PDB file of C-alpha atoms and ligand atoms in Angstrom:
ATOM      1  CA  MET A 289      16.501  31.357  -3.063  1.00  0.00           C
ATOM      2  CA  ASP A 290      18.177  28.181  -4.328  1.00  0.00           C
ATOM      3  CA  THR A 291      15.403  25.554  -3.804  1.00  0.00           C
ATOM      4  CA  GLU A 292      17.528  22.789  -5.382  1.00  0.00           C
ATOM      5  CA  ILE A 293      18.910  22.015  -1.896  1.00  0.00           C
ATOM      6  CA  PHE A 294      15.333  21.368  -0.595  1.00  0.00           C
ATOM      7  CA  LEU A 295      14.745  18.872  -3.402  1.00  0.00           C
ATOM      8  CA  GLN A 296      18.107  17.119  -2.773  1.00  0.00           C
ATOM      9  CA  VAL A 297      17.469  16.878   0.949  1.00  0.00           C
ATOM     10  CA  ASP A 298      13.929  15.643   0.329  1.00  0.00           C
ATOM     11  CA  ASN A 299      15.390  12.884  -1.886  1.00  0.00           C
ATOM     12  CA  TYR A 300      17.982  12.110   0.818  1.00  0.00           C
ATOM     13  CA  ILE A 301      15.292  11.709   3.440  1.00  0.00           C
ATOM     14  CA  SER A 302      12.983   9.701   1.293  1.00  0.00           C
ATOM     15  CA  ALA A 303      15.806   7.318   0.218  1.00  0.00           C
ATOM     16  CA  LEU A 304      16.506   6.728   3.941  1.00  0.00           C
ATOM     17  CA  LEU A 305      13.058   6.702   5.418  1.00  0.00           C
ATOM     18  CA  ALA A 306      10.239   6.841   2.810  1.00  0.00           C
ATOM     19  CA  SER A 307      11.122   4.669  -0.102  1.00  0.00           C
ATOM     20  CA  GLU A 308       8.286   3.996  -2.496  1.00  0.00           C
ATOM     21  CA  ASP A 309       7.359   0.505  -3.651  1.00  0.00           C
ATOM     22  CA  VAL A 310       5.910  -0.296  -7.090  1.00  0.00           C
ATOM     23  CA  ALA A 311       2.275   0.318  -5.919  1.00  0.00           C
ATOM     24  CA  LEU A 312       3.186   3.934  -4.992  1.00  0.00           C
ATOM     25  CA  THR A 313       5.344   4.607  -8.077  1.00  0.00           C
ATOM     26  CA  ASN A 314       2.607   3.131 -10.326  1.00  0.00           C
ATOM     27  CA  THR A 315       0.078   5.391  -8.591  1.00  0.00           C
ATOM     28  CA  ILE A 316       2.124   8.501  -9.424  1.00  0.00           C
ATOM     29  CA  LYS A 317       2.550   7.210 -13.072  1.00  0.00           C
ATOM     30  CA  SER A 318      -1.198   6.681 -13.297  1.00  0.00           C
ATOM     31  CA  LEU A 319      -1.837  10.330 -12.659  1.00  0.00           C
ATOM     32  CA  ASP A 320      -0.062  11.352 -15.890  1.00  0.00           C
ATOM     33  CA  GLU A 321      -1.440   8.328 -17.799  1.00  0.00           C
ATOM     34  CA  GLN A 322      -5.056   9.156 -16.766  1.00  0.00           C
ATOM     35  CA  GLY A 323      -4.808  12.973 -17.035  1.00  0.00           C
ATOM     36  CA  LEU A 324      -4.934  13.678 -13.267  1.00  0.00           C
ATOM     37  CA  PRO A 325      -2.868  16.503 -11.785  1.00  0.00           C
ATOM     38  CA  GLN A 326       0.350  15.737  -9.904  1.00  0.00           C
ATOM     39  CA  HIS A 327      -1.037  17.079  -6.661  1.00  0.00           C
ATOM     40  CA  SER A 328      -0.285  14.137  -4.392  1.00  0.00           C
ATOM     41  CA  VAL A 329       1.614  14.547  -1.153  1.00  0.00           C
ATOM     42  CA  SER A 330       5.348  13.697  -1.464  1.00  0.00           C
ATOM     43  CA  ALA A 331       6.798  10.428  -0.192  1.00  0.00           C
ATOM     44  CA  ASN A 332       8.156  12.117   2.877  1.00  0.00           C
ATOM     45  CA  GLN A 333       4.767  13.696   3.598  1.00  0.00           C
ATOM     46  CA  GLY A 334       3.173  10.244   3.156  1.00  0.00           C
ATOM     47  CA  LYS A 335       5.599   8.842   5.745  1.00  0.00           C
ATOM     48  CA  PHE A 336       4.849  11.840   8.022  1.00  0.00           C
ATOM     49  CA  LEU A 337       1.150  10.933   7.940  1.00  0.00           C
ATOM     50  CA  GLN A 338       2.033   7.348   8.856  1.00  0.00           C
ATOM     51  CA  VAL A 339       4.105   8.474  11.815  1.00  0.00           C
ATOM     52  CA  MET A 340       1.238  10.661  13.012  1.00  0.00           C
ATOM     53  CA  MET A 341      -1.171   7.701  12.676  1.00  0.00           C
ATOM     54  CA  ILE A 342       1.054   5.396  14.718  1.00  0.00           C
ATOM     55  CA  ALA A 343       1.652   8.062  17.328  1.00  0.00           C
ATOM     56  CA  CYS A 344      -2.120   8.347  17.881  1.00  0.00           C
ATOM     57  CA  ASN A 345      -2.745   4.592  17.500  1.00  0.00           C
ATOM     58  CA  ALA A 346      -5.134   5.290  14.648  1.00  0.00           C
ATOM     59  CA  LYS A 347      -7.496   2.567  13.715  1.00  0.00           C
ATOM     60  CA  LYS A 348     -10.000   4.761  11.972  1.00  0.00           C
ATOM     61  CA  VAL A 349      -9.046   7.555   9.559  1.00  0.00           C
ATOM     62  CA  LEU A 350     -10.938   9.972   7.334  1.00  0.00           C
ATOM     63  CA  GLU A 351      -9.471  11.614   4.325  1.00  0.00           C
ATOM     64  CA  LEU A 352     -10.911  14.476   2.230  1.00  0.00           C
ATOM     65  CA  GLY A 353      -9.468  14.593  -1.334  1.00  0.00           C
ATOM     66  CA  THR A 354      -8.346  11.212  -2.706  1.00  0.00           C
ATOM     67  CA  LEU A 355      -7.056  12.169  -6.155  1.00  0.00           C
ATOM     68  CA  GLY A 356      -5.343   8.948  -7.428  1.00  0.00           C
ATOM     69  CA  GLY A 357      -5.040   7.347  -4.009  1.00  0.00           C
ATOM     70  CA  TYR A 358      -1.330   8.051  -3.300  1.00  0.00           C
ATOM     71  CA  SER A 359      -1.817   9.495   0.234  1.00  0.00           C
ATOM     72  CA  THR A 360      -4.652   6.960   0.770  1.00  0.00           C
ATOM     73  CA  ILE A 361      -2.150   4.158   0.228  1.00  0.00           C
ATOM     74  CA  TRP A 362       0.267   5.595   2.750  1.00  0.00           C
ATOM     75  CA  LEU A 363      -2.517   6.098   5.259  1.00  0.00           C
ATOM     76  CA  ALA A 364      -4.134   2.676   4.777  1.00  0.00           C
ATOM     77  CA  ARG A 365      -0.781   0.949   5.161  1.00  0.00           C
ATOM     78  CA  ALA A 366      -0.391   2.430   8.674  1.00  0.00           C
ATOM     79  CA  LEU A 367      -3.770   0.945   9.727  1.00  0.00           C
ATOM     80  CA  PRO A 368      -4.064  -2.380  11.457  1.00  0.00           C
ATOM     81  CA  ASP A 369      -5.693  -5.101   9.453  1.00  0.00           C
ATOM     82  CA  ASN A 370      -9.061  -4.421  10.977  1.00  0.00           C
ATOM     83  CA  GLY A 371      -8.590  -0.698  10.524  1.00  0.00           C
ATOM     84  CA  LYS A 372     -10.862   1.509   8.397  1.00  0.00           C
ATOM     85  CA  LEU A 373     -10.308   4.510   6.150  1.00  0.00           C
ATOM     86  CA  ILE A 374     -13.063   6.549   4.547  1.00  0.00           C
ATOM     87  CA  THR A 375     -11.773   8.773   1.729  1.00  0.00           C
ATOM     88  CA  ILE A 376     -13.912  11.307  -0.114  1.00  0.00           C
ATOM     89  CA  GLU A 377     -13.368  12.412  -3.699  1.00  0.00           C
ATOM     90  CA  VAL A 378     -15.645  14.663  -5.784  1.00  0.00           C
ATOM     91  CA  ASP A 379     -14.354  13.656  -9.230  1.00  0.00           C
ATOM     92  CA  LYS A 380     -15.617  10.280 -10.515  1.00  0.00           C
ATOM     93  CA  HIS A 381     -12.657   9.776 -12.866  1.00  0.00           C
ATOM     94  CA  HIS A 382     -10.174  10.500  -9.969  1.00  0.00           C
ATOM     95  CA  GLY A 383     -12.229   8.011  -7.871  1.00  0.00           C
ATOM     96  CA  ASP A 384     -11.962   5.339 -10.555  1.00  0.00           C
ATOM     97  CA  VAL A 385      -8.197   5.787 -10.913  1.00  0.00           C
ATOM     98  CA  ALA A 386      -7.825   5.744  -7.079  1.00  0.00           C
ATOM     99  CA  HIS A 387      -9.999   2.598  -6.784  1.00  0.00           C
ATOM    100  CA  LYS A 388      -7.672   0.750  -9.173  1.00  0.00           C
ATOM    101  CA  ASN A 389      -4.478   1.991  -7.397  1.00  0.00           C
ATOM    102  CA  ILE A 390      -5.826   1.028  -3.937  1.00  0.00           C
ATOM    103  CA  ASP A 391      -6.843  -2.354  -5.249  1.00  0.00           C
ATOM    104  CA  ASN A 392      -3.389  -2.888  -6.831  1.00  0.00           C
ATOM    105  CA  ALA A 393      -1.826  -2.013  -3.465  1.00  0.00           C
ATOM    106  CA  GLY A 394      -4.023  -4.750  -1.892  1.00  0.00           C
ATOM    107  CA  LEU A 395      -5.810  -2.286   0.410  1.00  0.00           C
ATOM    108  CA  SER A 396      -9.389  -2.365  -0.801  1.00  0.00           C
ATOM    109  CA  HIS A 397     -10.530  -4.228   2.364  1.00  0.00           C
ATOM    110  CA  LYS A 398      -9.515  -1.228   4.502  1.00  0.00           C
ATOM    111  CA  VAL A 399     -10.650   1.611   2.273  1.00  0.00           C
ATOM    112  CA  ASP A 400     -14.152   2.943   1.781  1.00  0.00           C
ATOM    113  CA  LEU A 401     -13.925   5.403  -1.161  1.00  0.00           C
ATOM    114  CA  ARG A 402     -16.965   7.679  -1.447  1.00  0.00           C
ATOM    115  CA  VAL A 403     -17.463   9.727  -4.559  1.00  0.00           C
ATOM    116  CA  GLY A 404     -19.251  13.150  -4.123  1.00  0.00           C
ATOM    117  CA  LYS A 405     -18.738  16.577  -2.700  1.00  0.00           C
ATOM    118  CA  ALA A 406     -17.184  16.478   0.749  1.00  0.00           C
ATOM    119  CA  LEU A 407     -19.837  18.961   2.003  1.00  0.00           C
ATOM    120  CA  ASP A 408     -22.601  16.553   0.901  1.00  0.00           C
ATOM    121  CA  ILE A 409     -20.939  13.407   2.226  1.00  0.00           C
ATOM    122  CA  LEU A 410     -19.732  14.686   5.568  1.00  0.00           C
ATOM    123  CA  PRO A 411     -23.284  15.324   6.982  1.00  0.00           C
ATOM    124  CA  LYS A 412     -24.193  11.787   5.920  1.00  0.00           C
ATOM    125  CA  ILE A 413     -21.207  10.373   7.858  1.00  0.00           C
ATOM    126  CA  VAL A 414     -22.354  12.456  10.876  1.00  0.00           C
ATOM    127  CA  GLU A 415     -25.871  11.018  10.495  1.00  0.00           C
ATOM    128  CA  GLU A 416     -24.511   7.470  10.273  1.00  0.00           C
ATOM    129  CA  ASN A 417     -23.347   7.872  13.910  1.00  0.00           C
ATOM    130  CA  GLU A 418     -19.922   6.604  12.994  1.00  0.00           C
ATOM    131  CA  GLU A 419     -17.522   5.981  15.952  1.00  0.00           C
ATOM    132  CA  PRO A 420     -15.192   8.991  16.096  1.00  0.00           C
ATOM    133  CA  PHE A 421     -12.145   8.993  13.831  1.00  0.00           C
ATOM    134  CA  ASP A 422      -8.642   8.834  15.275  1.00  0.00           C
ATOM    135  CA  MET A 423      -7.132  10.968  12.538  1.00  0.00           C
ATOM    136  CA  ILE A 424      -8.568  13.198   9.865  1.00  0.00           C
ATOM    137  CA  PHE A 425      -6.550  14.383   6.809  1.00  0.00           C
ATOM    138  CA  ILE A 426      -8.054  17.371   4.978  1.00  0.00           C
ATOM    139  CA  ASP A 427      -6.594  17.765   1.438  1.00  0.00           C
ATOM    140  CA  ALA A 428      -9.533  18.672  -0.745  1.00  0.00           C
ATOM    141  CA  ASP A 429     -10.564  22.049  -2.235  1.00  0.00           C
ATOM    142  CA  LYS A 430      -9.270  24.986  -0.090  1.00  0.00           C
ATOM    143  CA  PRO A 431     -12.146  27.523   0.080  1.00  0.00           C
ATOM    144  CA  PRO A 432     -14.301  25.414   2.527  1.00  0.00           C
ATOM    145  CA  TYR A 433     -11.412  24.242   4.730  1.00  0.00           C
ATOM    146  CA  THR A 434     -13.002  25.908   7.759  1.00  0.00           C
ATOM    147  CA  GLU A 435     -16.292  24.076   7.150  1.00  0.00           C
ATOM    148  CA  TYR A 436     -14.392  20.808   6.617  1.00  0.00           C
ATOM    149  CA  PHE A 437     -12.576  21.349   9.898  1.00  0.00           C
ATOM    150  CA  ASN A 438     -15.921  21.968  11.692  1.00  0.00           C
ATOM    151  CA  TYR A 439     -17.263  18.662  10.342  1.00  0.00           C
ATOM    152  CA  ALA A 440     -13.958  17.007  11.329  1.00  0.00           C
ATOM    153  CA  LEU A 441     -14.537  18.220  14.946  1.00  0.00           C
ATOM    154  CA  GLN A 442     -18.038  16.708  14.942  1.00  0.00           C
ATOM    155  CA  LEU A 443     -16.466  13.379  13.897  1.00  0.00           C
ATOM    156  CA  SER A 444     -13.676  13.471  16.472  1.00  0.00           C
ATOM    157  CA  ARG A 445     -13.058  12.570  20.122  1.00  0.00           C
ATOM    158  CA  PRO A 446     -10.579  14.145  22.521  1.00  0.00           C
ATOM    159  CA  GLY A 447      -7.117  13.205  21.165  1.00  0.00           C
ATOM    160  CA  THR A 448      -8.128  12.998  17.501  1.00  0.00           C
ATOM    161  CA  LEU A 449      -5.534  14.515  15.229  1.00  0.00           C
ATOM    162  CA  ILE A 450      -6.751  16.728  12.378  1.00  0.00           C
ATOM    163  CA  ILE A 451      -4.179  17.540   9.686  1.00  0.00           C
ATOM    164  CA  CYS A 452      -4.824  20.124   6.930  1.00  0.00           C
ATOM    165  CA  ASP A 453      -2.488  20.281   3.961  1.00  0.00           C
ATOM    166  CA  ASN A 454      -1.430  23.324   1.890  1.00  0.00           C
ATOM    167  CA  VAL A 455      -2.151  26.099   4.402  1.00  0.00           C
ATOM    168  CA  ILE A 456       0.825  28.322   3.568  1.00  0.00           C
ATOM    169  CA  ARG A 457       0.628  28.405  -0.195  1.00  0.00           C
ATOM    170  CA  GLU A 458       4.190  29.648  -0.969  1.00  0.00           C
ATOM    171  CA  GLY A 459       3.773  32.324   1.666  1.00  0.00           C
ATOM    172  CA  LYS A 460       0.758  33.921  -0.076  1.00  0.00           C
ATOM    173  CA  VAL A 461      -1.084  33.613   3.300  1.00  0.00           C
ATOM    174  CA  LEU A 462       0.765  36.746   4.318  1.00  0.00           C
ATOM    175  CA  ASP A 463      -1.161  38.799   1.817  1.00  0.00           C
ATOM    176  CA  GLU A 464      -4.137  40.149   3.688  1.00  0.00           C
ATOM    177  CA  ASN A 465      -5.551  41.570   0.459  1.00  0.00           C
ATOM    178  CA  SER A 466      -5.363  38.334  -1.539  1.00  0.00           C
ATOM    179  CA  THR A 467      -8.285  37.709  -3.848  1.00  0.00           C
ATOM    180  CA  ASP A 468      -7.268  34.076  -4.465  1.00  0.00           C
ATOM    181  CA  GLU A 469     -10.074  31.956  -3.080  1.00  0.00           C
ATOM    182  CA  LYS A 470      -7.594  29.183  -2.129  1.00  0.00           C
ATOM    183  CA  VAL A 471      -5.486  31.596  -0.156  1.00  0.00           C
ATOM    184  CA  LYS A 472      -8.603  33.120   1.484  1.00  0.00           C
ATOM    185  CA  GLY A 473      -9.867  29.672   2.380  1.00  0.00           C
ATOM    186  CA  VAL A 474      -6.700  28.726   4.245  1.00  0.00           C
ATOM    187  CA  GLN A 475      -6.319  32.163   5.852  1.00  0.00           C
ATOM    188  CA  ARG A 476      -9.809  31.709   7.266  1.00  0.00           C
ATOM    189  CA  LEU A 477      -8.859  28.233   8.597  1.00  0.00           C
ATOM    190  CA  ASN A 478      -5.583  29.408  10.065  1.00  0.00           C
ATOM    191  CA  LYS A 479      -7.382  32.295  11.881  1.00  0.00           C
ATOM    192  CA  MET A 480     -10.058  29.995  13.181  1.00  0.00           C
ATOM    193  CA  LEU A 481      -7.405  27.592  14.555  1.00  0.00           C
ATOM    194  CA  SER A 482      -5.837  30.517  16.493  1.00  0.00           C
ATOM    195  CA  GLU A 483      -9.185  31.164  18.225  1.00  0.00           C
ATOM    196  CA  ASN A 484     -10.630  27.676  18.566  1.00  0.00           C
ATOM    197  CA  LYS A 485     -10.561  26.538  22.215  1.00  0.00           C
ATOM    198  CA  LYS A 486     -11.457  22.945  21.280  1.00  0.00           C
ATOM    199  CA  VAL A 487      -8.061  22.212  19.703  1.00  0.00           C
ATOM    200  CA  THR A 488      -4.369  22.756  20.327  1.00  0.00           C
ATOM    201  CA  ALA A 489      -2.912  23.584  16.899  1.00  0.00           C
ATOM    202  CA  THR A 490       0.251  24.513  15.152  1.00  0.00           C
ATOM    203  CA  ILE A 491       1.373  25.009  11.539  1.00  0.00           C
ATOM    204  CA  LEU A 492       4.615  23.675  10.087  1.00  0.00           C
ATOM    205  CA  GLN A 493       6.242  25.213   7.010  1.00  0.00           C
ATOM    206  CA  MET A 494       7.287  22.604   4.515  1.00  0.00           C
ATOM    207  CA  VAL A 495       9.889  22.640   1.803  1.00  0.00           C
ATOM    208  CA  GLY A 496      11.020  19.745  -0.382  1.00  0.00           C
ATOM    209  CA  ALA A 497       9.959  18.017  -3.575  1.00  0.00           C
ATOM    210  CA  LYS A 498       6.695  19.926  -3.683  1.00  0.00           C
ATOM    211  CA  GLU A 499       6.115  23.726  -3.688  1.00  0.00           C
ATOM    212  CA  TYR A 500       6.854  25.648  -0.529  1.00  0.00           C
ATOM    213  CA  ASP A 501       3.797  25.162   1.659  1.00  0.00           C
ATOM    214  CA  GLY A 502       2.675  24.106   5.112  1.00  0.00           C
ATOM    215  CA  ILE A 503       0.565  21.745   7.099  1.00  0.00           C
ATOM    216  CA  ALA A 504      -1.695  22.549  10.042  1.00  0.00           C
ATOM    217  CA  ILE A 505      -1.870  19.977  12.835  1.00  0.00           C
ATOM    218  CA  ALA A 506      -4.549  20.186  15.496  1.00  0.00           C
ATOM    219  CA  VAL A 507      -5.267  17.764  18.355  1.00  0.00           C
ATOM    220  CA  VAL A 508      -8.743  17.790  19.892  1.00  0.00           C
ATOM    221  CA  ASN A 509      -8.423  18.900  23.514  1.00  0.00           C
ATOM    222  CA  ARG A 510      -9.322  16.560  26.402  1.00  0.00           C
ATOM    223  CA  ILE A 511     -11.486  19.193  28.141  1.00  0.00           C
TER     224      ILE A 511
HETATM  225  C1  SAM B 148      -4.644  17.803  -3.554  1.00  0.00           C
HETATM  226  S1  SAM B 148      -5.684  16.648  -4.254  1.00  0.00           S
HETATM  227  C2  SAM B 148      -5.570  15.305  -3.150  1.00  0.00           C
HETATM  228  C3  SAM B 148      -4.231  14.636  -3.139  1.00  0.00           C
HETATM  229  C4  SAM B 148      -4.242  13.326  -2.310  1.00  0.00           C
HETATM  230  N1  SAM B 148      -4.685  13.549  -0.950  1.00  0.00           N
HETATM  231  C5  SAM B 148      -2.868  12.760  -2.329  1.00  0.00           C
HETATM  232  O1  SAM B 148      -2.037  13.300  -1.648  1.00  0.00           O
HETATM  233  O2  SAM B 148      -2.620  11.694  -3.084  1.00  0.00           O
HETATM  234  C6  SAM B 148      -7.239  17.255  -4.015  1.00  0.00           C
HETATM  235  C7  SAM B 148      -8.381  16.373  -4.459  1.00  0.00           C
HETATM  236  O3  SAM B 148      -9.582  16.893  -3.869  1.00  0.00           O
HETATM  237  C8  SAM B 148     -10.623  16.685  -4.796  1.00  0.00           C
HETATM  238  N2  SAM B 148     -11.720  17.650  -4.453  1.00  0.00           N
HETATM  239  C9  SAM B 148     -11.866  18.960  -4.858  1.00  0.00           C
HETATM  240  N3  SAM B 148     -12.969  19.444  -4.401  1.00  0.00           N
HETATM  241  C10 SAM B 148     -13.594  18.509  -3.664  1.00  0.00           C
HETATM  242  C11 SAM B 148     -14.790  18.439  -2.966  1.00  0.00           C
HETATM  243  N4  SAM B 148     -15.619  19.498  -2.896  1.00  0.00           N
HETATM  244  N5  SAM B 148     -15.088  17.294  -2.255  1.00  0.00           N
HETATM  245  C12 SAM B 148     -14.239  16.220  -2.373  1.00  0.00           C
HETATM  246  N6  SAM B 148     -13.114  16.172  -3.025  1.00  0.00           N
HETATM  247  C13 SAM B 148     -12.766  17.344  -3.669  1.00  0.00           C
HETATM  248  C14 SAM B 148      -9.974  16.948  -6.123  1.00  0.00           C
HETATM  249  O4  SAM B 148     -10.797  16.437  -7.184  1.00  0.00           O
HETATM  250  C15 SAM B 148      -8.648  16.320  -5.979  1.00  0.00           C
HETATM  251  O5  SAM B 148      -8.659  15.002  -6.449  1.00  0.00           O
END
């Protein structure tokens, strides 16, 4: 398949609707400069997250997997000035780079960056009796996606949007005999979504500047 067309159309869309300012382009540059992987969402995906936030009137957002803060910047920019975003990152170096990028974007007052394993930090957030989040973006390591989703449910209210990135993995999810722990992790999540009565969920395939993948979107049911 000629994937060049996907890249060209992605560039066309981002030029129209998701242009990056210097804070975002510098964040992408900082990944190479600081030895972090280029695993950020694309500009169009960042804009997609903003559209989702505005649609659900999000004032409080949780993110798992900060990397250099690229998606965090898109998310934090769609919050009102008194909005709050907690983002969790296991790697201290990634956290340091993200901290600087978020600061350079003028968003530190909205962002609470917590460094540690998501599975250690999430129970603490539950214990803190936080008000429920309006939107939760899961983009950390893939094997525990189902556990992350279950914590996300505990931190939600009816109407909360839960978005999970990279759940198609270039179509490898079709391989029932896959031994890839990332593939197995998202297969487990996708199956759980199909059975979970607490949410209404779908999965969108995604093509574009990044590898062929997909994003799961679930809204917590009102009953
Ligand atoms: C795909 S990247 C996140 C990209 C980021 N959301 C963006 O679009 O700019 C995944 C990040 O999750 C972090 N991560 C991996 N395992 C984690 C864990 N157990 N808890 C928290 N973060 C984790 C990685 O260090 C990495 O920085």
